[in-house]
PDB file of C-alpha atoms in Angstrom:
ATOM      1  CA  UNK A 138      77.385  90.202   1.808  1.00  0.00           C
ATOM      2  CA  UNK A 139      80.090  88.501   0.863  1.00  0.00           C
ATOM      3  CA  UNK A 140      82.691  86.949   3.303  1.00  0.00           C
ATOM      4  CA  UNK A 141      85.722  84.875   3.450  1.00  0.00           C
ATOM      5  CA  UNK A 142      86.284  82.475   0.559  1.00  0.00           C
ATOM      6  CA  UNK A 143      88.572  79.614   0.028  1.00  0.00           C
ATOM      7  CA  UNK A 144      89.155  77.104  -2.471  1.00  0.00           C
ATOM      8  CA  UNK A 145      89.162  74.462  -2.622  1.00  0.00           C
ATOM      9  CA  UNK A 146      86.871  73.097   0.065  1.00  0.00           C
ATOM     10  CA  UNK A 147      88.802  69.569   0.188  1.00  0.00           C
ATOM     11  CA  UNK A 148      91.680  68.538  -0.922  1.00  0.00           C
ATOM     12  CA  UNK A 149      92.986  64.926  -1.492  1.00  0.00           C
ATOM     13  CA  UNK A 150      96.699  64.356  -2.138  1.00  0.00           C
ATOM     14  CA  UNK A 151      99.112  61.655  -1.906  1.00  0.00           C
ATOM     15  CA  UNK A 152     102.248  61.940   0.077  1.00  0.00           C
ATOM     16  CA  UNK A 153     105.210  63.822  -1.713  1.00  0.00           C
ATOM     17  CA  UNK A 154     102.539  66.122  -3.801  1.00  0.00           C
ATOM     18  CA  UNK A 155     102.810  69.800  -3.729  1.00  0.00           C
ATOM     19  CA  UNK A 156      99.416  71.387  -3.064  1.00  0.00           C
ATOM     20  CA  UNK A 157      98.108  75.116  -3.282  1.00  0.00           C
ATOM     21  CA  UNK A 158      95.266  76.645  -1.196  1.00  0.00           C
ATOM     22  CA  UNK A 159      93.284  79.690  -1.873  1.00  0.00           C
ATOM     23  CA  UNK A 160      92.022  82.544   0.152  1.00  0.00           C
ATOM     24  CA  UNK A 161      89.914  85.546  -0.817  1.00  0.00           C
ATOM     25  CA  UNK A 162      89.449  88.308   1.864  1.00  0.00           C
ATOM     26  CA  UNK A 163      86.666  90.452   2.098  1.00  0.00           C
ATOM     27  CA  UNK A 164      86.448  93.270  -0.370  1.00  0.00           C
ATOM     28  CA  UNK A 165      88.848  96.156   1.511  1.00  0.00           C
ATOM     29  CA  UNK A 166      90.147  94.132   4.244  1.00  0.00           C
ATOM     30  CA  UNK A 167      94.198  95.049   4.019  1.00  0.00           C
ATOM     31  CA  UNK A 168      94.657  92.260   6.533  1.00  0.00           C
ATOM     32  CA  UNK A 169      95.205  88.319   5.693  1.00  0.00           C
ATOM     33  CA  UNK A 170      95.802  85.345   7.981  1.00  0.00           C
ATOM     34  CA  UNK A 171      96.282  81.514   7.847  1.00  0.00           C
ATOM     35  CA  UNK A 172      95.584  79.299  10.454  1.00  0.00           C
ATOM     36  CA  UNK A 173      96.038  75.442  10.750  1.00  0.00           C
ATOM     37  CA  UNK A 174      93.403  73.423  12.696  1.00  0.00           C
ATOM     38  CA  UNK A 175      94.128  69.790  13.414  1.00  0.00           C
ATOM     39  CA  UNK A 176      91.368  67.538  14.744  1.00  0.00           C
ATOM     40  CA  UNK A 177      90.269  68.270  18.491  1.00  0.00           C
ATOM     41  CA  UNK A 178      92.198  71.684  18.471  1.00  0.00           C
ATOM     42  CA  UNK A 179      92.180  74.812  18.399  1.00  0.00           C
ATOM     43  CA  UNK A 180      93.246  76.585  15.485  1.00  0.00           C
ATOM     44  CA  UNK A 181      97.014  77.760  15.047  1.00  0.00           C
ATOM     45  CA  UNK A 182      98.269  80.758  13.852  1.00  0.00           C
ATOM     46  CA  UNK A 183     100.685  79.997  10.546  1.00  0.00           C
ATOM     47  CA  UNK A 184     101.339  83.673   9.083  1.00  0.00           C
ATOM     48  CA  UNK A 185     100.101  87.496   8.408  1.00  0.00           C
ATOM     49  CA  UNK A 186     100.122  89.948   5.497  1.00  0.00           C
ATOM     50  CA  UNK A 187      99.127  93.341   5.933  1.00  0.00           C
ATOM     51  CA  UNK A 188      98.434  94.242   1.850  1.00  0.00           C
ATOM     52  CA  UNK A 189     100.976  92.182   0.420  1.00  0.00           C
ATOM     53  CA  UNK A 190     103.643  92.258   2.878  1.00  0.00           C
ATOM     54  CA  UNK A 191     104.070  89.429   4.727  1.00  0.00           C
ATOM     55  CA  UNK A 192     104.868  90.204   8.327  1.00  0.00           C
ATOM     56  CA  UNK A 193     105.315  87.512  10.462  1.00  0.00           C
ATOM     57  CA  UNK A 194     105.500  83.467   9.806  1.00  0.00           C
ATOM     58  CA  UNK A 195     104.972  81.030  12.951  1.00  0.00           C
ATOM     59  CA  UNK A 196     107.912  78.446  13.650  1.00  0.00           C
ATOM     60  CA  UNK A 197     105.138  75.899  12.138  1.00  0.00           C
ATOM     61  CA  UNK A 198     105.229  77.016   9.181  1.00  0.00           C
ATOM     62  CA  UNK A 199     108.683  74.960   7.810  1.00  0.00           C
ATOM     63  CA  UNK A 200     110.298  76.065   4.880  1.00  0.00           C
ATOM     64  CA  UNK A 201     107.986  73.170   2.907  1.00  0.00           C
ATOM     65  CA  UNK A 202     105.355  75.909   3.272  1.00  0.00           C
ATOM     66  CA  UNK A 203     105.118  79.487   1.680  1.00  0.00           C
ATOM     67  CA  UNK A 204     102.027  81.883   1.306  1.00  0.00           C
ATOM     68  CA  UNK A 205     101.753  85.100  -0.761  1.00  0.00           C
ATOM     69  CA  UNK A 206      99.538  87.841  -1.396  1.00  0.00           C
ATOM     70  CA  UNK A 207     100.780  89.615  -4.226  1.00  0.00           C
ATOM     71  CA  UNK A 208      98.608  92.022  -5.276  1.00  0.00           C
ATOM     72  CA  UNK A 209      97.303  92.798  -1.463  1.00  0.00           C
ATOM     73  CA  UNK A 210      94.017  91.430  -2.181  1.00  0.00           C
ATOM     74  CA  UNK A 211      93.822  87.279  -2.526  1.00  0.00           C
ATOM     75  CA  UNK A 212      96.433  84.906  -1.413  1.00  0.00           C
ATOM     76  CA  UNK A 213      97.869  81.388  -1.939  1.00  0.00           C
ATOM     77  CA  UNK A 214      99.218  78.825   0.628  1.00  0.00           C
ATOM     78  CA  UNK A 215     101.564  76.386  -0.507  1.00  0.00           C
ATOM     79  CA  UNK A 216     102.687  72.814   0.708  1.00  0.00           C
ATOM     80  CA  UNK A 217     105.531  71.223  -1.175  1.00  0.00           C
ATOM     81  CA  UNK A 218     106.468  67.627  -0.890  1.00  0.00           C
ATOM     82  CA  UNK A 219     103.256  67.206   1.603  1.00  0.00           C
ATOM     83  CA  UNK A 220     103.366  64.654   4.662  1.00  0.00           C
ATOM     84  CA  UNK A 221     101.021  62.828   6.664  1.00  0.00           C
ATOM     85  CA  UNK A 222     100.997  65.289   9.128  1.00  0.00           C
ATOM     86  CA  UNK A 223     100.263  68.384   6.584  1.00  0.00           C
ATOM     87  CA  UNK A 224      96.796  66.568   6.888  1.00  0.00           C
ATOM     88  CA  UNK A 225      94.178  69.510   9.229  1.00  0.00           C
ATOM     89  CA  UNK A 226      92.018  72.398   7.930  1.00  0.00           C
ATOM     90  CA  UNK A 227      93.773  74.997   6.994  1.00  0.00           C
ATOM     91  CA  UNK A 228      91.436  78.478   7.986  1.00  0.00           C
ATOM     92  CA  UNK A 229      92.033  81.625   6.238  1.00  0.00           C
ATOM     93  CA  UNK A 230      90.724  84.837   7.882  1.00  0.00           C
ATOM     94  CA  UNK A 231      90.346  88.828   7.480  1.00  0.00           C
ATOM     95  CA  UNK A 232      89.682  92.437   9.045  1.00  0.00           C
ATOM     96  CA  UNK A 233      90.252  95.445   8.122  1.00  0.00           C
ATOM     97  CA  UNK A 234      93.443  97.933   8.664  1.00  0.00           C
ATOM     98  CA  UNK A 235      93.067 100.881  11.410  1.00  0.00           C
ATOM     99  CA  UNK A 236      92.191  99.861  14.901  1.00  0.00           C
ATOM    100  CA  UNK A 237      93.470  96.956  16.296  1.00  0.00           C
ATOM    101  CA  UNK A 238      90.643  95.475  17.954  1.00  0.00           C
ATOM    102  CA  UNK A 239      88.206  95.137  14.574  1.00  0.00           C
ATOM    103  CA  UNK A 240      87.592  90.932  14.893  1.00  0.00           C
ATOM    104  CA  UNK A 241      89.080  88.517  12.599  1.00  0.00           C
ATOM    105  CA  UNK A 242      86.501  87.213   9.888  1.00  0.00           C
ATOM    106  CA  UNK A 243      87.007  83.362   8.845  1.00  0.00           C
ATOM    107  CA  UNK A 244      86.171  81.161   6.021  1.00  0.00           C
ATOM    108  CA  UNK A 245      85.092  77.974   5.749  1.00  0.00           C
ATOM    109  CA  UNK A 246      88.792  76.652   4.912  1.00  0.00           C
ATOM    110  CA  UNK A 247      90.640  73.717   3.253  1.00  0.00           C
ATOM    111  CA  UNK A 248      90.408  70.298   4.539  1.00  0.00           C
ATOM    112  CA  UNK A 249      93.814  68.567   3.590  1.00  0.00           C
ATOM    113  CA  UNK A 250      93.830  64.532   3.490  1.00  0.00           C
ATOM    114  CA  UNK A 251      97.344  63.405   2.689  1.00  0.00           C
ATOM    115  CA  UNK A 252      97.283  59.541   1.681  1.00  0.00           C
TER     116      UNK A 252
ATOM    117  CA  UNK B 152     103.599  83.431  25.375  1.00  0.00           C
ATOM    118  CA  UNK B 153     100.106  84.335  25.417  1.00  0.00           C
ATOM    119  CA  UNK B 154      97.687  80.826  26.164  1.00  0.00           C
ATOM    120  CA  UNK B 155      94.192  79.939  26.609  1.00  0.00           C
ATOM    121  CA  UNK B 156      92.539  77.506  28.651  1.00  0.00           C
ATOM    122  CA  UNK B 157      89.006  76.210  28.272  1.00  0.00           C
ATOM    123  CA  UNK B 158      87.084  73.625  30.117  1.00  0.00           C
ATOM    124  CA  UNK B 159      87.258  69.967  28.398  1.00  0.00           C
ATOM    125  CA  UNK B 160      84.424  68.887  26.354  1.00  0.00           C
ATOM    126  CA  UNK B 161      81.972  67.463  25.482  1.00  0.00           C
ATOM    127  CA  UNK B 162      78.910  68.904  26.948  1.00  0.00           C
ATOM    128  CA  UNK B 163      75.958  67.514  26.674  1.00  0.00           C
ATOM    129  CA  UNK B 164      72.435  69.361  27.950  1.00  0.00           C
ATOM    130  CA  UNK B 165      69.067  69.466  27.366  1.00  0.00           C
ATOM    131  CA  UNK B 166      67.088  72.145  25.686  1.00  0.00           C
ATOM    132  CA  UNK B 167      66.067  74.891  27.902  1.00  0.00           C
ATOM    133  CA  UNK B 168      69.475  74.115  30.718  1.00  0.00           C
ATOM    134  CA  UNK B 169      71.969  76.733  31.313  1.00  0.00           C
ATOM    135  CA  UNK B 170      75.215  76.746  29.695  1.00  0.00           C
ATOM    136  CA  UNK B 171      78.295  77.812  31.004  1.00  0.00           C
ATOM    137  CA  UNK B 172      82.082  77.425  29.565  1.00  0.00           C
ATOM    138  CA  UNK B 173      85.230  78.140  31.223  1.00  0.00           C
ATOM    139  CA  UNK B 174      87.639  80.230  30.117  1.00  0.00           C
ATOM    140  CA  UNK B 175      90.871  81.579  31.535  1.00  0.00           C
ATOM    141  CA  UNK B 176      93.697  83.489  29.677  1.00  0.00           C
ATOM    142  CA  UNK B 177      97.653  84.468  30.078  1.00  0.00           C
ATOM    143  CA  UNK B 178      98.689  87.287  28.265  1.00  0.00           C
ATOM    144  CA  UNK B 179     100.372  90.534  29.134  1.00  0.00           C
ATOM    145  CA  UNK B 180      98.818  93.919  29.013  1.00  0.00           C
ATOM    146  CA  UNK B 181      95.846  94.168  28.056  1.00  0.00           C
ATOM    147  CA  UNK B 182      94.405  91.325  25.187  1.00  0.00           C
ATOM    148  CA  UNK B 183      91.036  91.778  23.555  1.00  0.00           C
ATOM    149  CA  UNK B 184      88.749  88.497  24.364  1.00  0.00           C
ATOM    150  CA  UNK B 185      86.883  86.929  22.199  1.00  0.00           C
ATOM    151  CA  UNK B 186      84.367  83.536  21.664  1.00  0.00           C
ATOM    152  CA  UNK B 187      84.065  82.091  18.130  1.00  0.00           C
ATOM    153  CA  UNK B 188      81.480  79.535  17.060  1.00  0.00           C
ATOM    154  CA  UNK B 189      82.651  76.318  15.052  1.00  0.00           C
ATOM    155  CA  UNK B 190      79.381  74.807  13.326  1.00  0.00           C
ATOM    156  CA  UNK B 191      80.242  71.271  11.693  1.00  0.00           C
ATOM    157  CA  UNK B 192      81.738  71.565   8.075  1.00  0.00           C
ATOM    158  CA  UNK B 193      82.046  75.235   8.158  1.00  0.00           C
ATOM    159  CA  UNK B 194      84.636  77.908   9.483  1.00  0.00           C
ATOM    160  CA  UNK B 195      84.770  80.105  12.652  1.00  0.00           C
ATOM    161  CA  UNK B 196      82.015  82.421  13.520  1.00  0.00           C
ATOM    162  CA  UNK B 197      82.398  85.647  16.260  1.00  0.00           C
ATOM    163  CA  UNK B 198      80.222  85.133  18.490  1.00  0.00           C
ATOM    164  CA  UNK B 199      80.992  87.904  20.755  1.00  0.00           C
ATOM    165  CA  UNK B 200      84.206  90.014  22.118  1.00  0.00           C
ATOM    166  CA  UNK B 201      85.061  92.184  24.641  1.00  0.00           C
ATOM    167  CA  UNK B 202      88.188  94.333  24.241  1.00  0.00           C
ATOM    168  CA  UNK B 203      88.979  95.820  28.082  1.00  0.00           C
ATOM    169  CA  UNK B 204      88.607  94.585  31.838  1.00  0.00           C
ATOM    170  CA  UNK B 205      84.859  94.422  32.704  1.00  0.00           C
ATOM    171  CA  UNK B 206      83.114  94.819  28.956  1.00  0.00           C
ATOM    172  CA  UNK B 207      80.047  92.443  28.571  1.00  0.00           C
ATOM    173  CA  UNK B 208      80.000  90.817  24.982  1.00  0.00           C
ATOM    174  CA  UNK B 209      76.692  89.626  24.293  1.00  0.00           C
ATOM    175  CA  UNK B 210      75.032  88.220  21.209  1.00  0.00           C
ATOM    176  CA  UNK B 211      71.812  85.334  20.599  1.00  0.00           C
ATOM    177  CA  UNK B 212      71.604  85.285  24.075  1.00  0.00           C
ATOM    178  CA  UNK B 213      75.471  84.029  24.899  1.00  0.00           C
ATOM    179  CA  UNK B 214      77.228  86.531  27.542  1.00  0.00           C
ATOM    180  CA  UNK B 215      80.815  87.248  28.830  1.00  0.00           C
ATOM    181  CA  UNK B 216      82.344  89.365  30.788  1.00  0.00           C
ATOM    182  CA  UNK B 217      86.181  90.073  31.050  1.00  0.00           C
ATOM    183  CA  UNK B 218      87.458  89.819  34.407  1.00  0.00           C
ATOM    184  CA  UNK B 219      90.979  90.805  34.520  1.00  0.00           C
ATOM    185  CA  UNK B 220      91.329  90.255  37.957  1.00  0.00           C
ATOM    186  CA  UNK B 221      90.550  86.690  37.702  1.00  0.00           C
ATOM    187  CA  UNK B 222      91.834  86.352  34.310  1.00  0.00           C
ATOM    188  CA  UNK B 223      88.907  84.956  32.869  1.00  0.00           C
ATOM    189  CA  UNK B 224      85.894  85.280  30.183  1.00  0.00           C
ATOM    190  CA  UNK B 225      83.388  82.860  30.895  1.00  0.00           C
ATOM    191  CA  UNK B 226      80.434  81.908  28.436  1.00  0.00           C
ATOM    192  CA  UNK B 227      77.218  81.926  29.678  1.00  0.00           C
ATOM    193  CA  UNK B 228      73.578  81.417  28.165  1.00  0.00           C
ATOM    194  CA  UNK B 229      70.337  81.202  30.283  1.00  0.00           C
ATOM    195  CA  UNK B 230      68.469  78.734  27.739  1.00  0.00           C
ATOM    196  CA  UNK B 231      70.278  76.251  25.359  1.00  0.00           C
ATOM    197  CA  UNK B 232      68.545  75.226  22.071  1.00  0.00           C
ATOM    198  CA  UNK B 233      69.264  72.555  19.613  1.00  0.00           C
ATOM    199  CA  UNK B 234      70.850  75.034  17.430  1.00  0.00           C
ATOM    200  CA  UNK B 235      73.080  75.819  19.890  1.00  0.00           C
ATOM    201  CA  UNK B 236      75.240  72.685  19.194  1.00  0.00           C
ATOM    202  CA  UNK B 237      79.012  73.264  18.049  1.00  0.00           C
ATOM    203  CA  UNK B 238      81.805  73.975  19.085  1.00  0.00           C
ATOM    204  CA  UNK B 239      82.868  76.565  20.889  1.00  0.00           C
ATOM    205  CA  UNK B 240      86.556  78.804  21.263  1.00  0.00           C
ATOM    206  CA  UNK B 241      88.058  81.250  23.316  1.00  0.00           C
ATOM    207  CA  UNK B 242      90.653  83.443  22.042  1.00  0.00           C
ATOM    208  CA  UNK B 243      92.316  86.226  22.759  1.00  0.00           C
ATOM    209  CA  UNK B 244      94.549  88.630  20.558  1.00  0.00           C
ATOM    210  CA  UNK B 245      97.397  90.372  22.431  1.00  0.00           C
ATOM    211  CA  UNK B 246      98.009  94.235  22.971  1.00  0.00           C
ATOM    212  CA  UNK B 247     101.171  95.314  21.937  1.00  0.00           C
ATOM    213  CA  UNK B 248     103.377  93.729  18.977  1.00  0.00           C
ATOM    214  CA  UNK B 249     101.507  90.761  18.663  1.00  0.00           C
ATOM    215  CA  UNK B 250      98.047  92.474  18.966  1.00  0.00           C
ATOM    216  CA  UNK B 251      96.953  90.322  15.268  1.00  0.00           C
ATOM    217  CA  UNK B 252      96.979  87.077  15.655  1.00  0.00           C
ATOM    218  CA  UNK B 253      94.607  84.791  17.622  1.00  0.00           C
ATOM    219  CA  UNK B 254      95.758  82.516  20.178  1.00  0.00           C
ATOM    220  CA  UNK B 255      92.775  79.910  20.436  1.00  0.00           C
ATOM    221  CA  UNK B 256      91.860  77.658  23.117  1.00  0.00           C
ATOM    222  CA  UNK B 257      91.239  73.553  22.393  1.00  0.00           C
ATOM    223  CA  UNK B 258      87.443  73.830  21.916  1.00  0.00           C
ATOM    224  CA  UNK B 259      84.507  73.167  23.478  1.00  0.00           C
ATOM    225  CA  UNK B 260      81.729  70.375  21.960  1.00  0.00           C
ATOM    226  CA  UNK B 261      78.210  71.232  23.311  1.00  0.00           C
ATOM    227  CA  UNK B 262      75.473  69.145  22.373  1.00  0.00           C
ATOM    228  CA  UNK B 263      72.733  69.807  23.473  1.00  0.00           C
ATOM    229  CA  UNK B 264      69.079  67.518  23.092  1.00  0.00           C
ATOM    230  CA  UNK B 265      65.770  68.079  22.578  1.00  0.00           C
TER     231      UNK B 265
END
């Protein structure tokens, strides 16, 4: 049974690096989301792609920050020019298309330490 | 906007105690419920969900209920164990043109000892 992965696990950058995150869905899942958890929160939702369209971006997601899904199956997230505050773990989840109550399926995520 | 609200942490119990976590929603219409699992190091794990007014989610012994009238979804358990410690969220996912994306509450810490 394979579920959510992402790579990589941790990532350590210094301030003013561009970074990339990686997120593959369950096998048949047509639906793809990013969330950003910072310490003591809850997580945030950053964007959505149903196959490779991207439907809807959250106003925390400044244009330093783009995510694609190209082929409707894995997808990237990408920081440019990263700042301290980038630093959180950023969760990638899944479920599939049809009804709209099927439960979002998470992976472990990125943690992001900017320096 | 839709919003969650769960009872500050931490929460600390001993084995065998019964747990229960607050949780109260806004939303309009008619949001699906939900309570994910947070072990340390690792992602989110559904723990249970309820998707209209008075559904029961159960699963390993954690229970909620959705109470639309009071706006709530409370998690209950009659018998904490070790294992049980993590944190704990609420969410809910909205009916209508937002009905994909989760809006999360802060988290709940339980520890609980032996």
């Amino acid at each position: 049974d394979t579920g959510v992965s992402q790579d990589p696990r941790h990532k350590i950058t210094k301030r003013g690096q561009n970074v990339t995150f990686r997120c593959d869905p369950i096998s048949e899942h047509n639906r793809l989301y990013w969330y950003r958890q910072t310490l003591g929160q809850g997580p945030e939702f950053l964007t959505y792609f149903q196959n490779e369209a991207q439907l809807e971006k959250s106003r925390l997601l400044s244009d330093r920050f783009s995510a694609e899904r190209p082929k409707g199956s894995f997808s990237t997230l990408e920081i440019q020019r990263t700042e301290q505050g980038d630093s959180a773990m950023y969760l990638c989840a899944s479920s599939p298309g049809g009804r709209d109550n099927q439960p979002q399926h998470f992976g472990d995520g990125t943690r992001l330490s900017i320096l | 906007g839709n919003s969650v609200t769960q009872m500050e942490g931490p929460v600390t119990l001993s084995e065998e105690a019964f747990l229960t976590i607050n949780c109260t929603y806004t939303a309009t219409g008619y949001p699906s419920l939900f309570w994910y699992v947070q072990y340390p190091g690792e992602g989110l794990q559904l723990l249970l969900k309820a998707t209209k007014a008075d559904d029961k989610g159960s699963n390993k012994g954690f229970e909620a209920t959705y109470r639309k009238e009071t706006t709530s979804f409370h998690l209950e358990k009659g018998s904490v164990q070790v294992s049980d410690s993590a944190v704990y969220f609420c969410a809910l996912r909205g009916s209508g043109g937002s009905n994909y994306k989760l809006t999360f509450g802060k988290g709940t810490l339980l520890t609980v000892n032996p």
